Amino acid sequence: MRRACAKMWPVTEGVVVGVDIGGTKVLAGVVDEMGRVARTALRTTPGRRVVTSRVEDALVEAIVEAADDQPIAGVGVAAAGFVDSAGERVMFAPHLPWQGEPLKHLLEERLGCPIGLDNDANCAARAEARYGAARGATTALMVTMGTGIGGAVLLEGRVIRGANGMAGEFGHMQVVPDGQSCECGRRGCWEQYSSGNALVRHARALMVEQPSVLDDMADGKPDLITGPMVTTAAEQGDLVAHRAFASVGHWLGVGVANLVAAFDPEVVVVGGGVSAAGDRLLEPARDALSRTLVGAEHRRVPGLVAAALGPRAGMIGAALLVAGDQPLR
Ligand SMILES: [Zn+2]
């Protein structure tokens, strides 16, 4: 598929801006060819129940502020939602008002430069493949663990977007028949067992069995427990928190084994807020991966590694949409 333009770097005049729009904030930054971020600008996302032009205003403001009076050569947009396969529209987003408006076209008219648009996890995967934890890999998977699970598929140097632009939505693969009910209306989805929400649920269930510092942290009200509380408790050596991470990690490895069976990647990168737990999450996941992966004894089991670029990955990968040559290698 043709992107807005290719090989814009090195730009002779102006700057390339990457912008990441999520449910709470808009982060824009000038990104250079080495993936370095020179100057950023932040706006609050206006919300879901506003006219779409207000969200576009916030995007344009952040982009213009980040560019700081330099001409803008191109802008890449990473959006937390479903982007159509042509990379022109946000079809639906849980926290944004767009429902199929031609966002790429609208921004091109307002900013007068080429615009690239893709889903935030796809953008993060591009950045990790070019500059981060999957650097040098041509076939890689990204699994983003936040409230739920998202992801991206990089096959032979290209991010695979799918017929509807919805490839890589791994969180709703069924891993437990008739299991835990999911917000999507079905049961047993992977993200019900391995995600920020799942971490909290595991911790609450385990607190019934043994004492935990989480009791004090949440004033004795298990409903008040949050993911960051479980992380803090684990850092303090709390056994319940450790067991909750072991459980989430185990299910992470089980789901990743299915993905590896399908795609045979060189590496699997785990990003998103929960991945900050590092080996506390990844060790049990690696264990489960090598035990459940088909043909593990006859293949090189791919590395399961934490993302390297943190919350800026989406913004950096967005810049690659307009400025980087495709495929990645
Ligand atoms: Zn689901």
mmCIF file of N, CA, C and O in Angstrom, residues 8-18 29-31 38-39 63-75 110-115 322-323:
data_model
loop_
_atom_site.group_PDB
_atom_site.id
_atom_site.type_symbol
_atom_site.label_atom_id
_atom_site.label_comp_id
_atom_site.label_asym_id
_atom_site.label_seq_id
_atom_site.Cartn_x
_atom_site.Cartn_y
_atom_site.Cartn_z
ATOM 1 N N MET A 8 11.403 10.631 3.124
ATOM 2 C CA MET A 8 11.454 12.081 3.282
ATOM 3 C C MET A 8 12.748 12.496 3.982
ATOM 4 O O MET A 8 13.259 13.580 3.777
ATOM 5 N N TRP A 9 13.251 11.570 4.840
ATOM 6 C CA TRP A 9 14.512 11.887 5.516
ATOM 7 C C TRP A 9 15.684 11.686 4.590
ATOM 8 O O TRP A 9 15.698 10.713 3.836
ATOM 9 N N PRO A 10 16.747 12.483 4.615
ATOM 10 C CA PRO A 10 16.814 13.693 5.428
ATOM 11 C C PRO A 10 16.017 14.832 4.795
ATOM 12 O O PRO A 10 16.091 15.007 3.578
ATOM 13 N N VAL A 11 15.273 15.551 5.603
ATOM 14 C CA VAL A 11 14.500 16.668 5.051
ATOM 15 C C VAL A 11 15.433 17.854 4.831
ATOM 16 O O VAL A 11 16.319 18.118 5.625
ATOM 17 N N THR A 12 15.254 18.512 3.697
ATOM 18 C CA THR A 12 16.120 19.661 3.404
ATOM 19 C C THR A 12 15.526 20.937 3.967
ATOM 20 O O THR A 12 16.228 21.880 4.292
ATOM 21 N N GLU A 13 14.200 20.951 4.069
ATOM 22 C CA GLU A 13 13.571 22.137 4.632
ATOM 23 C C GLU A 13 12.448 21.715 5.563
ATOM 24 O O GLU A 13 11.573 20.932 5.187
ATOM 25 N N GLY A 14 12.476 22.203 6.776
ATOM 26 C CA GLY A 14 11.394 21.916 7.704
ATOM 27 C C GLY A 14 11.654 20.688 8.559
ATOM 28 O O GLY A 14 12.745 20.119 8.542
ATOM 29 N N VAL A 15 10.631 20.288 9.282
ATOM 30 C CA VAL A 15 10.760 19.208 10.254
ATOM 31 C C VAL A 15 9.646 18.187 10.052
ATOM 32 O O VAL A 15 8.611 18.476 9.464
ATOM 33 N N VAL A 16 9.901 16.977 10.553
ATOM 34 C CA VAL A 16 8.881 15.933 10.550
ATOM 35 C C VAL A 16 8.334 15.815 11.978
ATOM 36 O O VAL A 16 9.092 15.732 12.944
ATOM 37 N N VAL A 17 7.020 15.854 12.082
ATOM 38 C CA VAL A 17 6.380 15.791 13.403
ATOM 39 C C VAL A 17 5.619 14.474 13.531
ATOM 40 O O VAL A 17 4.884 14.081 12.618
ATOM 41 N N GLY A 18 5.810 13.811 14.661
ATOM 42 C CA GLY A 18 4.990 12.650 15.009
ATOM 43 C C GLY A 18 4.038 13.063 16.113
ATOM 44 O O GLY A 18 4.419 13.844 16.996
ATOM 45 N N GLY A 29 5.764 15.668 18.685
ATOM 46 C CA GLY A 29 7.189 15.927 18.811
ATOM 47 C C GLY A 29 7.864 15.949 17.456
ATOM 48 O O GLY A 29 7.437 15.265 16.519
ATOM 49 N N VAL A 30 8.906 16.752 17.355
ATOM 50 C CA VAL A 30 9.748 16.753 16.156
ATOM 51 C C VAL A 30 10.688 15.564 16.271
ATOM 52 O O VAL A 30 11.388 15.412 17.286
ATOM 53 N N VAL A 31 10.662 14.695 15.259
ATOM 54 C CA VAL A 31 11.444 13.455 15.295
ATOM 55 C C VAL A 31 12.466 13.498 14.161
ATOM 56 O O VAL A 31 12.133 13.879 13.039
ATOM 57 N N ALA A 38 13.188 15.992 19.304
ATOM 58 C CA ALA A 38 13.834 17.264 19.595
ATOM 59 C C ALA A 38 12.987 18.142 20.507
ATOM 60 O O ALA A 38 13.483 18.735 21.453
ATOM 61 N N ARG A 39 11.726 18.250 20.241
ATOM 62 C CA ARG A 39 10.892 19.189 20.990
ATOM 63 C C ARG A 39 9.483 18.623 21.003
ATOM 64 O O ARG A 39 8.978 18.166 19.987
ATOM 65 N N ILE A 63 0.841 20.044 17.148
ATOM 66 C CA ILE A 63 1.787 19.906 16.029
ATOM 67 C C ILE A 63 2.510 21.224 15.772
ATOM 68 O O ILE A 63 3.742 21.271 15.636
ATOM 69 N N VAL A 64 1.744 22.305 15.729
ATOM 70 C CA VAL A 64 2.326 23.623 15.429
ATOM 71 C C VAL A 64 3.281 24.051 16.545
ATOM 72 O O VAL A 64 4.375 24.563 16.285
ATOM 73 N N GLU A 65 2.876 23.787 17.798
ATOM 74 C CA GLU A 65 3.760 24.172 18.914
ATOM 75 C C GLU A 65 5.059 23.366 18.870
ATOM 76 O O GLU A 65 6.146 23.910 19.071
ATOM 77 N N ALA A 66 4.965 22.073 18.570
ATOM 78 C CA ALA A 66 6.176 21.244 18.513
ATOM 79 C C ALA A 66 7.099 21.720 17.392
ATOM 80 O O ALA A 66 8.316 21.736 17.549
ATOM 81 N N ALA A 67 6.507 22.130 16.260
ATOM 82 C CA ALA A 67 7.325 22.565 15.116
ATOM 83 C C ALA A 67 8.031 23.884 15.401
ATOM 84 O O ALA A 67 9.071 24.179 14.800
ATOM 85 N N ASP A 68 7.469 24.695 16.284
ATOM 86 C CA ASP A 68 8.132 25.922 16.738
ATOM 87 C C ASP A 68 8.569 26.822 15.577
ATOM 88 O O ASP A 68 9.749 27.145 15.432
ATOM 89 N N ASP A 69 7.609 27.189 14.735
ATOM 90 C CA ASP A 69 7.836 28.132 13.622
ATOM 91 C C ASP A 69 8.687 27.581 12.479
ATOM 92 O O ASP A 69 8.959 28.297 11.521
ATOM 93 N N GLN A 70 9.141 26.342 12.583
ATOM 94 C CA GLN A 70 9.855 25.762 11.427
ATOM 95 C C GLN A 70 8.815 25.202 10.451
ATOM 96 O O GLN A 70 7.758 24.739 10.877
ATOM 97 N N PRO A 71 9.089 25.250 9.151
ATOM 98 C CA PRO A 71 8.139 24.653 8.214
ATOM 99 C C PRO A 71 7.970 23.156 8.499
ATOM 100 O O PRO A 71 8.927 22.485 8.898
ATOM 101 N N ILE A 72 6.746 22.669 8.295
ATOM 102 C CA ILE A 72 6.472 21.265 8.583
ATOM 103 C C ILE A 72 6.501 20.474 7.270
ATOM 104 O O ILE A 72 5.716 20.725 6.359
ATOM 105 N N ALA A 73 7.437 19.518 7.189
ATOM 106 C CA ALA A 73 7.587 18.728 5.960
ATOM 107 C C ALA A 73 6.557 17.612 5.883
ATOM 108 O O ALA A 73 6.132 17.215 4.796
ATOM 109 N N GLY A 74 6.131 17.091 7.021
ATOM 110 C CA GLY A 74 5.145 16.013 7.053
ATOM 111 C C GLY A 74 4.791 15.689 8.490
ATOM 112 O O GLY A 74 5.567 15.983 9.410
ATOM 113 N N VAL A 75 3.604 15.110 8.669
ATOM 114 C CA VAL A 75 3.137 14.768 10.011
ATOM 115 C C VAL A 75 2.601 13.337 10.000
ATOM 116 O O VAL A 75 1.803 12.971 9.124
ATOM 117 N N ARG A 110 -5.636 21.411 6.479
ATOM 118 C CA ARG A 110 -5.345 22.410 7.504
ATOM 119 C C ARG A 110 -3.856 22.713 7.611
ATOM 120 O O ARG A 110 -3.463 23.845 7.897
ATOM 121 N N LEU A 111 -3.013 21.705 7.431
ATOM 122 C CA LEU A 111 -1.575 21.908 7.649
ATOM 123 C C LEU A 111 -0.787 22.068 6.348
ATOM 124 O O LEU A 111 0.359 22.522 6.369
ATOM 125 N N GLY A 112 -1.383 21.692 5.228
ATOM 126 C CA GLY A 112 -0.719 21.877 3.935
ATOM 127 C C GLY A 112 0.524 21.029 3.757
ATOM 128 O O GLY A 112 1.483 21.442 3.092
ATOM 129 N N CYS A 113 0.546 19.845 4.362
ATOM 130 C CA CYS A 113 1.693 18.949 4.194
ATOM 131 C C CYS A 113 1.179 17.511 4.191
ATOM 132 O O CYS A 113 0.039 17.262 4.565
ATOM 133 N N PRO A 114 2.016 16.560 3.757
ATOM 134 C CA PRO A 114 1.576 15.156 3.757
ATOM 135 C C PRO A 114 1.301 14.666 5.183
ATOM 136 O O PRO A 114 2.037 15.008 6.118
ATOM 137 N N ILE A 115 0.241 13.867 5.325
ATOM 138 C CA ILE A 115 -0.136 13.303 6.627
ATOM 139 C C ILE A 115 -0.166 11.779 6.500
ATOM 140 O O ILE A 115 -0.693 11.249 5.518
ATOM 141 N N VAL A 322 5.392 9.000 7.512
ATOM 142 C CA VAL A 322 5.607 9.955 6.414
ATOM 143 C C VAL A 322 7.063 10.096 6.023
ATOM 144 O O VAL A 322 7.369 10.400 4.875
ATOM 145 N N ALA A 323 7.965 9.876 6.962
ATOM 146 C CA ALA A 323 9.365 10.199 6.671
ATOM 147 C C ALA A 323 10.249 9.000 6.405
ATOM 148 O O ALA A 323 11.271 9.104 5.759
#
